[in-house]
Tab-separated table of C-alpha atoms in Angstrom:
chain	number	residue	atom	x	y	z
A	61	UNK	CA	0.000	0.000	0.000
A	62	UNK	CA	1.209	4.059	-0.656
A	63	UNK	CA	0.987	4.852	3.074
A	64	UNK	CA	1.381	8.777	4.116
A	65	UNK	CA	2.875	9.676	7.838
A	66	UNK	CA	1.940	13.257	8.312
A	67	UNK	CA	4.177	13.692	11.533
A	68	UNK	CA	7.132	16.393	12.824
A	69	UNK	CA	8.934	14.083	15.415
A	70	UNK	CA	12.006	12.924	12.653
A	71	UNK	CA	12.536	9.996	15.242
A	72	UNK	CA	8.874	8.514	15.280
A	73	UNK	CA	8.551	8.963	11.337
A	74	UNK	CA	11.617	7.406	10.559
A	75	UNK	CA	10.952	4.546	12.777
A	76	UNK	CA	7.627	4.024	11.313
A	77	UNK	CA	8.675	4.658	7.760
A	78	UNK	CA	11.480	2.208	7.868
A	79	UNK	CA	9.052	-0.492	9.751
A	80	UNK	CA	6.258	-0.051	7.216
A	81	UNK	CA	9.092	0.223	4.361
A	82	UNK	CA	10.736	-3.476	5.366
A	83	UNK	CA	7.149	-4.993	5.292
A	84	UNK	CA	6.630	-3.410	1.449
A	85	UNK	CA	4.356	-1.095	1.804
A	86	UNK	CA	5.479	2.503	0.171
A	87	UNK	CA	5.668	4.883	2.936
A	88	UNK	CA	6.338	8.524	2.876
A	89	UNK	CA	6.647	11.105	6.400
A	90	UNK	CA	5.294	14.689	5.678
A	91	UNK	CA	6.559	16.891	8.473
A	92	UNK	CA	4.269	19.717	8.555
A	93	UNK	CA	0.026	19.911	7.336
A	94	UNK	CA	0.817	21.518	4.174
A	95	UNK	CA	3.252	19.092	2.749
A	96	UNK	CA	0.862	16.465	4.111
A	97	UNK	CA	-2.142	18.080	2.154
A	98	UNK	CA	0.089	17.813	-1.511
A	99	UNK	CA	1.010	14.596	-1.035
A	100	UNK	CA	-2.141	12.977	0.498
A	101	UNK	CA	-3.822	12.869	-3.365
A	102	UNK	CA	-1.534	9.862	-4.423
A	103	UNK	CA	-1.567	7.798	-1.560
A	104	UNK	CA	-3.963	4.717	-0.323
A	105	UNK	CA	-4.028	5.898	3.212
A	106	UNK	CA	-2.794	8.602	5.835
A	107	UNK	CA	-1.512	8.123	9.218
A	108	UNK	CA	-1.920	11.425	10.537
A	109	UNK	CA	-0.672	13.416	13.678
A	110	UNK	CA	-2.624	15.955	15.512
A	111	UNK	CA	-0.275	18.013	16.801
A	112	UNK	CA	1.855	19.242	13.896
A	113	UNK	CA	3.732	22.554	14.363
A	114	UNK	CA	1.931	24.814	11.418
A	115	UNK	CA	-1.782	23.518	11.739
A	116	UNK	CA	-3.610	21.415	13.723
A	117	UNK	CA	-4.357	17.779	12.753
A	118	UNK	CA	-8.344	18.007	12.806
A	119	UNK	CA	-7.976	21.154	10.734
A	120	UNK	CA	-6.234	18.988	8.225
A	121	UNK	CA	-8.695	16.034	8.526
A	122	UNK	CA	-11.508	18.278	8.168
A	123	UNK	CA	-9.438	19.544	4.990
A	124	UNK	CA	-8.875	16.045	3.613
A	125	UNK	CA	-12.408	15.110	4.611
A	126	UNK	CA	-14.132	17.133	1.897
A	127	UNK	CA	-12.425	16.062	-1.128
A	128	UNK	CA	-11.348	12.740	-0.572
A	129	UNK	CA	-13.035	9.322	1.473
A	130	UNK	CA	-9.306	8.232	1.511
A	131	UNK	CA	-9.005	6.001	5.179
A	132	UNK	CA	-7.419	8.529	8.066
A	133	UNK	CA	-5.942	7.183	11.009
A	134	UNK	CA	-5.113	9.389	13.848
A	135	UNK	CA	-2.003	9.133	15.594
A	136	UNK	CA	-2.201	11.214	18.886
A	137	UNK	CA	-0.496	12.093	22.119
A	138	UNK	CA	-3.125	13.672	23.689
A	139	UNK	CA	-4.620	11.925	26.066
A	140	UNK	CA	-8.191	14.291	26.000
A	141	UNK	CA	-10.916	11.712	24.827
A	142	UNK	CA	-12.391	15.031	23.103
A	143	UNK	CA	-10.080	15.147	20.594
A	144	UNK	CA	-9.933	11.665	19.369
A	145	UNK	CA	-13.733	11.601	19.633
A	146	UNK	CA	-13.478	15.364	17.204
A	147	UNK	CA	-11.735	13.118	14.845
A	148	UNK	CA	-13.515	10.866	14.523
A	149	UNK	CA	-16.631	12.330	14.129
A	150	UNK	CA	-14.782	14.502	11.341
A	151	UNK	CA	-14.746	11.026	9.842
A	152	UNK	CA	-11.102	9.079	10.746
A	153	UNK	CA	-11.578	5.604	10.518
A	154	UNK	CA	-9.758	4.416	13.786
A	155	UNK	CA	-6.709	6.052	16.426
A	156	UNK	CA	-3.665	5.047	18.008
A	157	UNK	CA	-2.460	6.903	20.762
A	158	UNK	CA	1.438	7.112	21.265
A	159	UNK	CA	3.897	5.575	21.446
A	160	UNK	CA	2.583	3.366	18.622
A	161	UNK	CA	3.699	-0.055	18.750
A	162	UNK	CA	4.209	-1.529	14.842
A	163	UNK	CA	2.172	-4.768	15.487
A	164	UNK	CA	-1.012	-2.513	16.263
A	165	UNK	CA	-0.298	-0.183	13.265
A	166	UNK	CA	-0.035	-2.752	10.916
A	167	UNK	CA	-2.739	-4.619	12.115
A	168	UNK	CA	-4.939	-1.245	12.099
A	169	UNK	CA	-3.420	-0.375	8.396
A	170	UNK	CA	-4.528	-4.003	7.478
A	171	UNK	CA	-8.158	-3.639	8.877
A	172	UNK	CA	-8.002	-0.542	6.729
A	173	UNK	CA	-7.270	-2.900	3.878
A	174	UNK	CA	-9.892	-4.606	3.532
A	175	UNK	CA	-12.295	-1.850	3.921
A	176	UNK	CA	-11.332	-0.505	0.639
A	177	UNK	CA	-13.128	-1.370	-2.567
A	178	UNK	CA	-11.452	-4.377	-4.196
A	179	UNK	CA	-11.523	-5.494	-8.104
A	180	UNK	CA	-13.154	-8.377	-7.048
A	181	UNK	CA	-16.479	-6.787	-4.511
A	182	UNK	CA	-19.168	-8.743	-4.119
A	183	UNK	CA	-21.672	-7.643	-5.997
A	184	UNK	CA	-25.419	-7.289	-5.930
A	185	UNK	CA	-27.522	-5.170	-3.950
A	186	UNK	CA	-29.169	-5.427	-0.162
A	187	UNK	CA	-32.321	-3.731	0.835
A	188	UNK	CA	-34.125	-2.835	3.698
A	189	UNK	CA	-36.524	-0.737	4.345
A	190	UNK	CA	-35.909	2.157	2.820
A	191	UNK	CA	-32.327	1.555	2.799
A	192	UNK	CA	-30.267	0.564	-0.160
A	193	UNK	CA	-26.688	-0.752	-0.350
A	194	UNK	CA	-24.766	-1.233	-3.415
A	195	UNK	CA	-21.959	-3.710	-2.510
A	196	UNK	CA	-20.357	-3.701	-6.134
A	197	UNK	CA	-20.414	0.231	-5.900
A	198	UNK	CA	-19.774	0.347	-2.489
A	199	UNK	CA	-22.561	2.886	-2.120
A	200	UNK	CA	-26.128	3.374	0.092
A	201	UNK	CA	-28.784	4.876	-0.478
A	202	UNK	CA	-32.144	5.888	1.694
A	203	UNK	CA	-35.271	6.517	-0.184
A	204	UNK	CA	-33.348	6.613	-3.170
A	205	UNK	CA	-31.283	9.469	-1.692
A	206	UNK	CA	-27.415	8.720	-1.511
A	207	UNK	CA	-25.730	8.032	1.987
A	208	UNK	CA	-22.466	10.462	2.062
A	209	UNK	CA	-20.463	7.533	3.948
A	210	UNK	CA	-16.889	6.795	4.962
A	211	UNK	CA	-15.598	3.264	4.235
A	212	UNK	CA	-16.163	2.467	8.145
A	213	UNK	CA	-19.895	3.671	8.070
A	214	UNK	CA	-20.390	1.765	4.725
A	215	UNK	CA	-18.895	-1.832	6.676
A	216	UNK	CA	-21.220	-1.107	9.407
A	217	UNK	CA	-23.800	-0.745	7.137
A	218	UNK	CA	-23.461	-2.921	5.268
A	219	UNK	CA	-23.089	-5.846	8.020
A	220	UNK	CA	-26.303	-4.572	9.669
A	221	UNK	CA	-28.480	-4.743	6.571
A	222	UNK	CA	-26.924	-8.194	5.718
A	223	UNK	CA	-27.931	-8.844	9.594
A	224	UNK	CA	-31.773	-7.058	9.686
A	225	UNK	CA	-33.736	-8.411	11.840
A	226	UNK	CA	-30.887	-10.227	13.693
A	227	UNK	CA	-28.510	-9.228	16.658
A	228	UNK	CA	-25.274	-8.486	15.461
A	229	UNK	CA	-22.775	-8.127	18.725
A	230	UNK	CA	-20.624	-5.424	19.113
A	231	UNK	CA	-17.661	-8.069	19.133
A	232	UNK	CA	-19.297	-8.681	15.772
A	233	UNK	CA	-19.589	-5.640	14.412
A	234	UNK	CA	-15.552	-5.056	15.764
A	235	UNK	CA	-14.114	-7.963	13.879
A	236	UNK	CA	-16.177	-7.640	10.829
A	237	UNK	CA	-14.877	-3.512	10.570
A	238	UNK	CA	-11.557	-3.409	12.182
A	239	UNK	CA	-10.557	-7.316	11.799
A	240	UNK	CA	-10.049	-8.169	15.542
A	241	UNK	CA	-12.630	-7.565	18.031
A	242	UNK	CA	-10.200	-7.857	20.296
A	243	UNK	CA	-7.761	-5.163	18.794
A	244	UNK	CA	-10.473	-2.304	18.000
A	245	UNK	CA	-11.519	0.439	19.981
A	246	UNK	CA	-15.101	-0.328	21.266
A	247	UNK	CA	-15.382	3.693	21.518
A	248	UNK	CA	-14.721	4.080	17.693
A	249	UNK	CA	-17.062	1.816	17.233
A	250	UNK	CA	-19.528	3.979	19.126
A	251	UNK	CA	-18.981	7.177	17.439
A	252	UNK	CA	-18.957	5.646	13.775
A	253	UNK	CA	-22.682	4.065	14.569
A	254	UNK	CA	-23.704	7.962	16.190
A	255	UNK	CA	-22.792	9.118	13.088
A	256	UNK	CA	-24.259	6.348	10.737
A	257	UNK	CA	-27.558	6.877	12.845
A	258	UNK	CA	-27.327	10.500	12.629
A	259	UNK	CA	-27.211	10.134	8.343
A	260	UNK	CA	-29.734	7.924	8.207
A	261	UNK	CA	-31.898	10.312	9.833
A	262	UNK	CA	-34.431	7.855	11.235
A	263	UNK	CA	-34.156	5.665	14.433
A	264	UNK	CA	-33.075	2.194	12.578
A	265	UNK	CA	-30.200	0.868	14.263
A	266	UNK	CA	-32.000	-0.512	17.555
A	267	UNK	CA	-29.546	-0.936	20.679
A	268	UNK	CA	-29.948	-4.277	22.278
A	269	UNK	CA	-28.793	-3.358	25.484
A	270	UNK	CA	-25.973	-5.095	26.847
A	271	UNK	CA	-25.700	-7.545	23.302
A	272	UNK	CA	-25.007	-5.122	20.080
A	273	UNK	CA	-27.384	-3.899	17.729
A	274	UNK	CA	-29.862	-4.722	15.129
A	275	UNK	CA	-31.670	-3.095	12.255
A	276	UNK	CA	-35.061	-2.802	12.429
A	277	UNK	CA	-38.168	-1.208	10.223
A	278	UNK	CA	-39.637	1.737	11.955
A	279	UNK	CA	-41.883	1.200	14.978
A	280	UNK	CA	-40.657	-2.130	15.471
């Protein structure tokens, strides 16, 4: 994969260049938001630090965010939940908070992976409801009105509608999206479904308290 490290500690980026470089992916370190900005157009994803010395990092996800559904991971040292939960709302697909060990990066980066549309998608379409999801496309609609999704919101969508009717668990949900339910962030996983409620518009995605979540039609 073209990986982008938008990060100003030399140190850290070298480290993570040289780890991600060894296991063949194609990594580049941008050490300030603007040189992070030209690059990001011909990468697969960005690994992206909030605290960079000319702008700060939700400024540039908020940037990136409205031109490109490219997958953002935050890389933070702030320990303020606030911040990670401002990114991502702003639409980052997952954290990692420093110091970043290279087994959980690559793990997260390979999560990431298989999130992104592939030549060979299953195709075909899934309804319910109102709801429409394009698999081949990789696109959703509701009432014939397209879904402005990130790839994580799309997964989770996608599982749920494959699911309606059923339970899916949050462990579930976790290993289907990030690859190890054991590995993810269950509070990611929180704020991606606030927001995938939150486009849908309508009260769908029915908490099962204490199990995970299921789709069901209106007044159900």
């Amino acid at each position: 994969m073209r990986l982008l490290l938008i990060e100003d500690d030399e140190a850290l980026a070298s480290a993570l260049t040289d780890a991600l470089t060894m296991l063949g992916h194609a990594a580049t370190n941008a050490r300030n938001a603007a040189e992070g900005i030209r690059l990001a157009r011909d990468v697969d994803v960005v690994l992206l630090d909030l605290g960079l010395p000319d702008r700060d990092g939700i400024d540039v996800l908020a940037q990136l965010r409205r031109v490109t559904a490219m997958p953002v991971l935050i890389l933070t040292a702030r320990e303020y939940e606030r911040s990670i939960v401002r990114g991502l709302r702003l639409g980052a697909d997952d954290y990692l908070v420093k110091p970043v060990r290279v087994p959980e990066l690559l793990a997260r980066i390979e999560a990431v992976r298989r999130r992104l549309p592939q030549a060979n998608s299953v195709s075909g379409d899934l309804v319910f409801g109102p709801i429409a999801v394009d698999r081949g496309a990789r696109a959703a609609r509701i009432d014939g009105e397209a879904l402005p999704l990130t790839n994580t919101e799309f997964a989770l969508l996608e599982l749920l509608v494959e699911r309606a009717g059923a339970v899916a668990t949050r462990e579930e949900l976790l290993d289907a999206v990030w690859g190890d339910a054991f590995l993810a962030r269950s509070r990611a996983l929180d704020v991606h479904l606030t927001a995938l409620r939150a486009k849908l518009g309508r009260p769908l995605i029915r908490n099962v308290r204490g199990v995970g979540y299921r789709l069901a039609a209106e007044g159900v």
